[in-house]
Coordinates of C-alpha atoms in Angstrom, one line a residue:
X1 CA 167.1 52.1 207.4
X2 CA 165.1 54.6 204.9
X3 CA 162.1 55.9 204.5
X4 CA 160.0 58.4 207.0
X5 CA 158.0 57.6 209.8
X6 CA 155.6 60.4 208.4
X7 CA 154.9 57.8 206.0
X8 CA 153.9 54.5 207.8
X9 CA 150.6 52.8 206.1
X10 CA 148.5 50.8 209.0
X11 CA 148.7 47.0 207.9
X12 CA 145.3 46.0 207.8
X13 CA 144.4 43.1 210.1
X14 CA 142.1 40.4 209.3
X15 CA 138.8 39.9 211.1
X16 CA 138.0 36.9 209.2
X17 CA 139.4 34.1 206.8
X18 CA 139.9 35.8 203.2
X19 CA 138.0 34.6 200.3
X20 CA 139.1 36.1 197.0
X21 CA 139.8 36.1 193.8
X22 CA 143.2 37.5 192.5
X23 CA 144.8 38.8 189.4
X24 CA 148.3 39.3 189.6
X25 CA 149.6 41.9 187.4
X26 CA 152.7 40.3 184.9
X27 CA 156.2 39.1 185.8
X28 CA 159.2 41.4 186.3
X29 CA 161.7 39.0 185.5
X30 CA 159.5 37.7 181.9
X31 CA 159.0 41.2 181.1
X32 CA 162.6 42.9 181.2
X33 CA 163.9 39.7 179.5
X34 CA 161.3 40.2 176.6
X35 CA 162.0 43.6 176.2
X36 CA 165.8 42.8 175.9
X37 CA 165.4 40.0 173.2
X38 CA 162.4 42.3 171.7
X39 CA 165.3 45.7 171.3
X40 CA 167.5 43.0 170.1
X41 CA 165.4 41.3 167.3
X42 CA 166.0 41.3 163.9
X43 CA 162.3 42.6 163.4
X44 CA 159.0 44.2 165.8
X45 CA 157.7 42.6 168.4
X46 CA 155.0 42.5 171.0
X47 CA 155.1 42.2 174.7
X48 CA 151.8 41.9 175.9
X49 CA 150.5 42.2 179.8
X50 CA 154.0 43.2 181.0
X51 CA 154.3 44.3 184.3
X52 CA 154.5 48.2 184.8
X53 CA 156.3 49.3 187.8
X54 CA 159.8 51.4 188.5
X55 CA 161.6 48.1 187.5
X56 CA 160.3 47.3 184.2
X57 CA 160.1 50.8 183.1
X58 CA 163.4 51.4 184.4
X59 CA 164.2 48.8 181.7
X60 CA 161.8 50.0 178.7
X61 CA 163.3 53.8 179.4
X62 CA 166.9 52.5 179.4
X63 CA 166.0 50.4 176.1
X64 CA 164.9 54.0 174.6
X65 CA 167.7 55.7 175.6
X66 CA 169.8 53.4 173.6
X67 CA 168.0 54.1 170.5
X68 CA 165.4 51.4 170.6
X69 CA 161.6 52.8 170.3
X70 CA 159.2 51.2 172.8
X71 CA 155.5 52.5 172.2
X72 CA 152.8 51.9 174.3
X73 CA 149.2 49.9 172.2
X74 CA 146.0 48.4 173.6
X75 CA 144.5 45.6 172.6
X76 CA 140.9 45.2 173.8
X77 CA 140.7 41.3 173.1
X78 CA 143.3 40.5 175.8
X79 CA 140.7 41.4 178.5
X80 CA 143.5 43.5 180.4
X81 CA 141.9 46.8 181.6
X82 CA 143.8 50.2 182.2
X83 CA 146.4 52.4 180.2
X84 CA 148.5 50.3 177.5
X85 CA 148.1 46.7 178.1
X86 CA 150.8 45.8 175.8
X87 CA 154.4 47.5 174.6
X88 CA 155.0 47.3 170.8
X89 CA 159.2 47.0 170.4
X90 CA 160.5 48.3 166.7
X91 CA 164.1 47.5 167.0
X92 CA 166.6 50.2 165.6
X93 CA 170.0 51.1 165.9
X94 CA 171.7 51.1 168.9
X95 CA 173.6 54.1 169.8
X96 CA 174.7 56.8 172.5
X97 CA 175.9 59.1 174.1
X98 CA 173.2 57.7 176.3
X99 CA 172.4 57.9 180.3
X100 CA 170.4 55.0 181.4
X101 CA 168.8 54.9 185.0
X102 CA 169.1 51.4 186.9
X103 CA 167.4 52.4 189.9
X104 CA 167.9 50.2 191.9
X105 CA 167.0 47.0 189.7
X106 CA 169.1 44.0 189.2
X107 CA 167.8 43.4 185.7
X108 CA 168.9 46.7 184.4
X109 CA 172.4 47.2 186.1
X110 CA 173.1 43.7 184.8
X111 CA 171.3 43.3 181.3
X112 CA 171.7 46.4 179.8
X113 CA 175.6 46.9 180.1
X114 CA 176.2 44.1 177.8
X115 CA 173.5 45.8 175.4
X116 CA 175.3 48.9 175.5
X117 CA 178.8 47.1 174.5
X118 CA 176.3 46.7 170.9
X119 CA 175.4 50.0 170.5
X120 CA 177.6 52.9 168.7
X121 CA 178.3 55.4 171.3
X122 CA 179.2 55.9 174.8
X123 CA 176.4 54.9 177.5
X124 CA 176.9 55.9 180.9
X125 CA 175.2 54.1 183.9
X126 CA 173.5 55.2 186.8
X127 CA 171.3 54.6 189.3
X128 CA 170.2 54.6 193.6
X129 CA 172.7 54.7 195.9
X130 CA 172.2 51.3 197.0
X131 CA 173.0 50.0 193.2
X132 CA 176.6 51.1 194.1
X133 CA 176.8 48.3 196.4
X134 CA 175.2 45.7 194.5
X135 CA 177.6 43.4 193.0
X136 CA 178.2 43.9 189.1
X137 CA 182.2 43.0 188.5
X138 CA 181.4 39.7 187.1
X139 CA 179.1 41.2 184.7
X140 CA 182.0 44.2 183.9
X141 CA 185.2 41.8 184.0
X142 CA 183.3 39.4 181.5
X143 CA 182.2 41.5 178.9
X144 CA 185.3 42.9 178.8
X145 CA 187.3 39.5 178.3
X146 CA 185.0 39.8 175.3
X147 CA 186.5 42.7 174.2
X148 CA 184.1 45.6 175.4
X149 CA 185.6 48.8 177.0
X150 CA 184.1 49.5 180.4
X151 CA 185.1 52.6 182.7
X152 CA 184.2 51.9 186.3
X153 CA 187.2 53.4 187.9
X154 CA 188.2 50.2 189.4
X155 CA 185.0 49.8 191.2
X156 CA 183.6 46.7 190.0
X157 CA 180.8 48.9 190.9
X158 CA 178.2 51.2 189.4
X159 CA 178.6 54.4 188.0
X160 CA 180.2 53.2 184.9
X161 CA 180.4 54.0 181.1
X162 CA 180.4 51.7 178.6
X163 CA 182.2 52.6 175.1
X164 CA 180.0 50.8 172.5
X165 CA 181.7 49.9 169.1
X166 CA 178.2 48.4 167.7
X167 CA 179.7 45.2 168.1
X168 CA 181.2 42.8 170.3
X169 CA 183.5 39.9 169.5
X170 CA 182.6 37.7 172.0
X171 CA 183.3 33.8 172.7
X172 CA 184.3 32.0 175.9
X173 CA 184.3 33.9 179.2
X174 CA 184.5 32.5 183.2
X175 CA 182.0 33.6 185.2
X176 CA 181.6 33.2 189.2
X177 CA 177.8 33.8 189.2
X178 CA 177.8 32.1 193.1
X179 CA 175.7 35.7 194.1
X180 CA 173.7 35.7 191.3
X181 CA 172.4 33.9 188.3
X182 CA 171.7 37.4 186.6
X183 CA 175.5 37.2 185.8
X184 CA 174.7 34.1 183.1
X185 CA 171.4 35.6 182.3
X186 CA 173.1 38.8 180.8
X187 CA 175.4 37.7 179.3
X188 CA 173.2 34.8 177.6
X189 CA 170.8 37.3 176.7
X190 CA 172.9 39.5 174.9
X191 CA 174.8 36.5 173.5
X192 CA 173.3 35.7 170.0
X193 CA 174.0 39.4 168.5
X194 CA 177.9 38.8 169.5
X195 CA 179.7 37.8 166.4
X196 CA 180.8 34.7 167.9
X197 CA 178.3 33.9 170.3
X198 CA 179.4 33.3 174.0
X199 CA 180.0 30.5 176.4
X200 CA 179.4 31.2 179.5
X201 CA 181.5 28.7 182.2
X202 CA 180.7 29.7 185.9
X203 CA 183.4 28.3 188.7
X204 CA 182.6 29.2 192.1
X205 CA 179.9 28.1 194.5
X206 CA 176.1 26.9 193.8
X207 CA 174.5 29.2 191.4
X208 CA 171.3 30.7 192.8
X209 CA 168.3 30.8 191.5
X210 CA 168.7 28.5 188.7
X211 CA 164.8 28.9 187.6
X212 CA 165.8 32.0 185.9
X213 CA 168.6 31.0 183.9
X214 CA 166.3 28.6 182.6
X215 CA 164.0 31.5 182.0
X216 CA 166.3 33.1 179.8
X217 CA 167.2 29.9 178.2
X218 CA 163.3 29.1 177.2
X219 CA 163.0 32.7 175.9
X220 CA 166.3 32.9 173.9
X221 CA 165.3 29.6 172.3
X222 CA 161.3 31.1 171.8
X223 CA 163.3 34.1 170.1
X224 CA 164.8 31.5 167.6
X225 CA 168.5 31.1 169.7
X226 CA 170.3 28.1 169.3
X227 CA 171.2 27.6 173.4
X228 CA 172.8 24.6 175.4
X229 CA 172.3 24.5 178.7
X230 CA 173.3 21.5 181.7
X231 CA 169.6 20.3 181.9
X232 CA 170.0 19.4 178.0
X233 CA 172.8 17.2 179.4
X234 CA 175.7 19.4 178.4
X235 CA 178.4 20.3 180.8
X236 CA 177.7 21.4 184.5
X237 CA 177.5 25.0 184.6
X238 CA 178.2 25.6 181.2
X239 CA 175.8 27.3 178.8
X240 CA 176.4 28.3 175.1
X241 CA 174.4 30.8 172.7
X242 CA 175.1 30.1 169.2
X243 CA 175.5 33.7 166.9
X244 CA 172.5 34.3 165.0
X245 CA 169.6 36.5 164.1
X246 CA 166.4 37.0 166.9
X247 CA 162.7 36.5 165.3
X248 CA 160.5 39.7 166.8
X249 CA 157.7 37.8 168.3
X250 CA 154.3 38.3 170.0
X251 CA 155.2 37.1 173.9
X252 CA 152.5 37.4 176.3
X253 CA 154.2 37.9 179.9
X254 CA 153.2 35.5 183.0
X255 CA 151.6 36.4 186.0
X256 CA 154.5 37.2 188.9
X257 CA 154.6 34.2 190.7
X258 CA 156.8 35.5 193.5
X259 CA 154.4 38.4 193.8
X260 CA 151.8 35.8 194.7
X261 CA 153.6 34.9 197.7
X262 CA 151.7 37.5 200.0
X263 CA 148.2 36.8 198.6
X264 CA 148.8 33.2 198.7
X265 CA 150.1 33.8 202.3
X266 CA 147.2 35.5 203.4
X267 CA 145.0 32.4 202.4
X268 CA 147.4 30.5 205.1
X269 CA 147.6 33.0 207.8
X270 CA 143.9 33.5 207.7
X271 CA 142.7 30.0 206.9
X272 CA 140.3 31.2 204.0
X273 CA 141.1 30.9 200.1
X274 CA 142.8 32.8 197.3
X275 CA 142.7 32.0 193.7
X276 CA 145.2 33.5 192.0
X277 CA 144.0 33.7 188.4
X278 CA 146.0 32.3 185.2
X279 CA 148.4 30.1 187.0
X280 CA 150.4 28.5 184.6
X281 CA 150.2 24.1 184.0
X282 CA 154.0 24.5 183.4
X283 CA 156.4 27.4 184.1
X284 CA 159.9 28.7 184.8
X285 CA 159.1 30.8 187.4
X286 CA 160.1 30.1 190.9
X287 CA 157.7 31.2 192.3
X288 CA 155.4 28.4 191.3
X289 CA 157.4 26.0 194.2
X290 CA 154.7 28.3 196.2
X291 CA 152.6 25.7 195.6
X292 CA 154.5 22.8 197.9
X293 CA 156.4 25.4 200.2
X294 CA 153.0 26.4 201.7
X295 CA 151.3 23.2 201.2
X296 CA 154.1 22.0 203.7
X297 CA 153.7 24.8 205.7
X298 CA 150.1 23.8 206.7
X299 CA 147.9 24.9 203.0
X300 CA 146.5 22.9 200.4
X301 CA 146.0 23.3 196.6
X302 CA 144.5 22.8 193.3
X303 CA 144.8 24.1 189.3
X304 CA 141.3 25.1 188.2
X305 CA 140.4 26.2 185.1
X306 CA 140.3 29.9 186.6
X307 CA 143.8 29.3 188.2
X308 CA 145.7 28.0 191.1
X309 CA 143.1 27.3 194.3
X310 CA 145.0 27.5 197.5
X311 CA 143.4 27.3 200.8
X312 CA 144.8 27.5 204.5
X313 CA 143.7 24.8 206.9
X314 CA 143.7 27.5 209.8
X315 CA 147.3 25.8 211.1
X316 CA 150.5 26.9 210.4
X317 CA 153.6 24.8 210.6
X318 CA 157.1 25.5 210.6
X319 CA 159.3 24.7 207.6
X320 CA 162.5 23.0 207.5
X321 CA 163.6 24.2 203.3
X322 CA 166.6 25.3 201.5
X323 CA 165.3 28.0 199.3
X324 CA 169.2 28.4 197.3
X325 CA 166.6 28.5 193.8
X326 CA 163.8 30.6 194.9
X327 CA 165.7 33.0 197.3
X328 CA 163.2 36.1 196.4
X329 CA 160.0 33.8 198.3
X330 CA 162.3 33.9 201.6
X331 CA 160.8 37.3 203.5
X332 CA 157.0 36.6 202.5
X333 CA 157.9 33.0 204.2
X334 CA 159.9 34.4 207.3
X335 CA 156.4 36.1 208.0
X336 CA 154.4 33.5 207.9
X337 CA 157.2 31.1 209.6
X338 CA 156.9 33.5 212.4
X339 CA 153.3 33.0 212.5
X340 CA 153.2 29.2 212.9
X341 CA 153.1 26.5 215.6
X342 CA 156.8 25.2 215.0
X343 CA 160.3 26.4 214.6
X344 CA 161.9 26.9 211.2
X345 CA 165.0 27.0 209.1
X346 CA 165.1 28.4 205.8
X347 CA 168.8 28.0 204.9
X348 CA 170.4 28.2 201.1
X349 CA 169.9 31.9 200.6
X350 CA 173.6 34.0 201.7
X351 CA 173.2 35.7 198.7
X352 CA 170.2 37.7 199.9
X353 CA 172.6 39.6 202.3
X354 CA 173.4 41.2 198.1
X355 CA 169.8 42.1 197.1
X356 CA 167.9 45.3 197.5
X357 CA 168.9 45.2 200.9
X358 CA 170.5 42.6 203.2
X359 CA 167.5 41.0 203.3
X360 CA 168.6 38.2 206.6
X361 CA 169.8 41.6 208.7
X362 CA 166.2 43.1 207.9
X363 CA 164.1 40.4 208.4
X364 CA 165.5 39.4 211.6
X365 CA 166.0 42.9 213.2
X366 CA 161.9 44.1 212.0
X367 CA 160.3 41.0 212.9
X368 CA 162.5 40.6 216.6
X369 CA 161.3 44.2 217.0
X370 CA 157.8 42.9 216.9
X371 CA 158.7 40.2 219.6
X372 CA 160.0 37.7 217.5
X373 CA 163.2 35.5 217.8
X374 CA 165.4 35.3 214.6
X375 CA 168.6 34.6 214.7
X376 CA 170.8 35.0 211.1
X377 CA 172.4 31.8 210.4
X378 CA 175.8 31.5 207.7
X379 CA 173.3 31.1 205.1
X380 CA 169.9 31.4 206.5
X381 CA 167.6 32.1 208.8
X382 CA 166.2 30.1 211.9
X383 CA 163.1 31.5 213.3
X384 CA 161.3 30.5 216.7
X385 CA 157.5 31.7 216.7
X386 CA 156.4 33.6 219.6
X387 CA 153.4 36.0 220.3
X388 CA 154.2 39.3 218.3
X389 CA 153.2 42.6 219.3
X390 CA 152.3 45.9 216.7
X391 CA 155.3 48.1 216.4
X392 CA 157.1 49.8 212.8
X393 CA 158.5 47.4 210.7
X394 CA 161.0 49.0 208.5
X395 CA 161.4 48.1 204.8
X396 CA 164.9 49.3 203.8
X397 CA 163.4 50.5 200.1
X398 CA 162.9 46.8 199.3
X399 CA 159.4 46.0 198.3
X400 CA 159.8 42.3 199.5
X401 CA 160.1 43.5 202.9
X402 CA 157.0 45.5 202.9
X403 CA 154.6 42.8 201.8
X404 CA 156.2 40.2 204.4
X405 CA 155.3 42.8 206.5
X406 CA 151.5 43.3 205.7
X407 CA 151.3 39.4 206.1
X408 CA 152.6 39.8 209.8
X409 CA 149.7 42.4 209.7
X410 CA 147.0 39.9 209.0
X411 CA 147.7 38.4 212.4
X412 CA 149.4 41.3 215.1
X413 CA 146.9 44.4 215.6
X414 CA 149.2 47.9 215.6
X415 CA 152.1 46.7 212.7
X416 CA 153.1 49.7 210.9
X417 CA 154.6 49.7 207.8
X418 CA 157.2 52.4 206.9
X419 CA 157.1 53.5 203.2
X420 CA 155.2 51.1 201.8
X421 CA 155.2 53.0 198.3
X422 CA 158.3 50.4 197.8
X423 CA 156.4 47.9 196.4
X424 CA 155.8 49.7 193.9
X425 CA 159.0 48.2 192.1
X426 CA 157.3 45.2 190.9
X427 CA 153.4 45.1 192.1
X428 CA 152.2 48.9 191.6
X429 CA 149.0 49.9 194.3
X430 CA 150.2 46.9 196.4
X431 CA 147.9 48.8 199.5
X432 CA 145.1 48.7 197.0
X433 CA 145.3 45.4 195.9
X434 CA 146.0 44.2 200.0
X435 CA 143.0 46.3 201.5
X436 CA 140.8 44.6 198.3
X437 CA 141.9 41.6 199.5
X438 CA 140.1 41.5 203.2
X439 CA 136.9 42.6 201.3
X440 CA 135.3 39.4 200.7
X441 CA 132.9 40.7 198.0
X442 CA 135.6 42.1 195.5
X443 CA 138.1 40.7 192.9
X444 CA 141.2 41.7 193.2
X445 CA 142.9 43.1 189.8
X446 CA 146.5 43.8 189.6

């Protein structure tokens, strides 16, 4: 438990059912992929309406410190107000000594070590003190079965250094990616400027998340990668990045899906209606299972030509789902799941207990504080609804437990939210955006 108490934000509650209009800034996991394939291009690049919070520019300032320039342009056609609304990338070469700053992002402590083994130089990595217990051996024992040097002092863990050689042999490494698919993703990434690719075989239990590998597999090919991948009908678990040359391209970045979960939420809890704005026909994204989650959970919805139209029938039902793929949806649900009519059970997600924080521990500890009965399962959660009182929920720095929280909010008078400023790692002015959101007569702008 973090944060002070000096610091608790009131969690607005609603009076009425919401009606707004949302635009959700871009996604984190789109935008530090593009900016990896952008620093490793063969040319400049463009990565328009990325998401900037501490996660993405964690990544862009750990990009820079290995050489690669990142400059900040505006482009007034894109309709995107505020500072830059786009990052121009101008590839260079990479090189150290270097420190780069993970924070406590999973996308940096797991990308950009296999960048570094590229550059020239020694890069050393650091980051929050909760990063030291995030898992990263896979991600250290693979690259260096592909011949990197990696100083970790036996940890498995961060701080490490990695000695670049501005090159990396590469080829066929084993992988067990079972608490995390950002193992695959990083080395895939990564994988076209080794000299002879990789092939990446994971052994072990279910993969999670699987939506994101094939995030990184839609990008790498965008960039001009040659990848297999199992949905092509190639082996199980097996993926394979041919060597070869990235085009620098003009990628405009997604709106966060998962970041939608809590506005989308609030349509549910409330029984009024959010649009959420630019919601994709077709995506990679998990978050866009959204859509039948909280359909089943008592919403209905549509794709306008403004966006996704999602409105809350003023029920809310328990859910019975196994949420193994979309894992990072699971505390904005366990709000609203605690909220309904019915019991639920949201199994499939173990690995959470590995994120920014144990995520089962803290769900079930803040929202039985409030009243509520949660019990952890082996790999899940089982939660009985029952009437919830105010009280300080505690967020554990993880910005998913803070919005799950302002959901809870919407329906308990008195919940207190300590150090919201979390969710500032991937949805900056998230009190901004949440207090817009009860005022009927505004549009809400990420």
């Amino acid at each position: 438990m973090t944060g002070s108490l000096d610091s608790l934000w009131p969690a607005p509650t609603a009076t009425d059912p919401v009606d707004a209009v949302v635009t959700i800034p871009g996604s984190k996991s789109a935008t530090n992929r593009a900016l990896v394939l952008a620093a490793l291009a063969a040319e400049p690049g463009f990565v328009r309406r990325p998401l900037r919070s501490r996660d993405s520019l964690l990544m862009a300032d750990g990009l820079r410190a290995l050489g690669i320039g990142i400059e900040d342009t505006l482009n007034s056609s894109s309709g995107v107000s505020g500072g830059g609304d786009a990052w121009r990338v101008l590839p260079d070469q990479l090189n150290g000594p270097a420190l780069v700053d993970v924070g406590n992002a999973g996308t940096v402590m797991r990308f950009l070590p296999p960048v570094a083994a590229l550059a020239d130089g020694t890069v050393q990595f650091d980051g929050d003190p909760r990063s030291y217990e995030r898992p990263i051996g896979a991600v250290i024992d693979a690259l260096r079965s592909l011949g990197a040097r990696i100083e970790d002092e036996g940890r498995g863990t961060l701080p490490l250094t990695v000695h670049g050689t501005g090159g990396l042999v590469g080829g066929t490494v084993t992988v067990d990616a079972s608490s995390s698919s950002q193992f695959v993703s990083a080395l895939l990434l990564s994988g076209p400027r080794f000299q002879q690719g990789v092939e990446v075989r994971h052994v072990g239990g279910p993969v999670p998340s699987l939506p994101h590998i094939r995030m990184t597999v839609e990008m790498l090919r965008a960039a001009g990668a040659q990848v297999d991948a199992p949905e092509d009908g190639g082996e199980p678990d097996v993926w394979r990045v041919a060597p070869g040359a990235l085009l620098g391209r003009d990628i405009v970045v997604e709106p966060d899906l998962s970041n939608a979960a809590p506005f989308l939420a609030a349509a549910l809890v409330t029984g009024g209606t959010v649009v959420v704005r630019d919601w994709p026909e077709r995506t990679s994204q998990p978050g866009d299972q959204l859509r039948d989650l909280f359909t089943r959970m008592g919403g209905s919805c549509e794709l306008t030509h403004e966006g996704l139209r999602f409105t809350g029938s003023g029920r809310i039902h328990g859910l019975e789902a196994d949420l193994h793929e979309v894992g990072e949806l699971t505390p904005v649900i366990a709000a609203v799941a605690a909220l309904a009519d019915s019991p639920s059970h949201l199994s499939g997600i173990a690995h959470l207990r590995v994120h920014e924080t144990d995520r089962l521990a803290a769900l079930a500890a803040e929202i039985n504080a409030l009243g509520g009965d949660v019990t952890e399962t082996a790999d899940g959660l089982r939660i009985n609804p029952r009437p919830l009182h105010g009280g300080v929920f505690h967020t554990y720095e993880d910005h998913r437990l803070a919005t799950a929280a302002a959901v809870i909010g919407l329906a308990v008078k008195g919940v207190q939210v300590e150090n919201v400023a979390t969710t500032a790692k991937t949805l900056p002015d998230f009190p901004g955006l949440w207090s817009a959101l009860l005022d009927s007569t505004t549009t809400v702008k990420g």
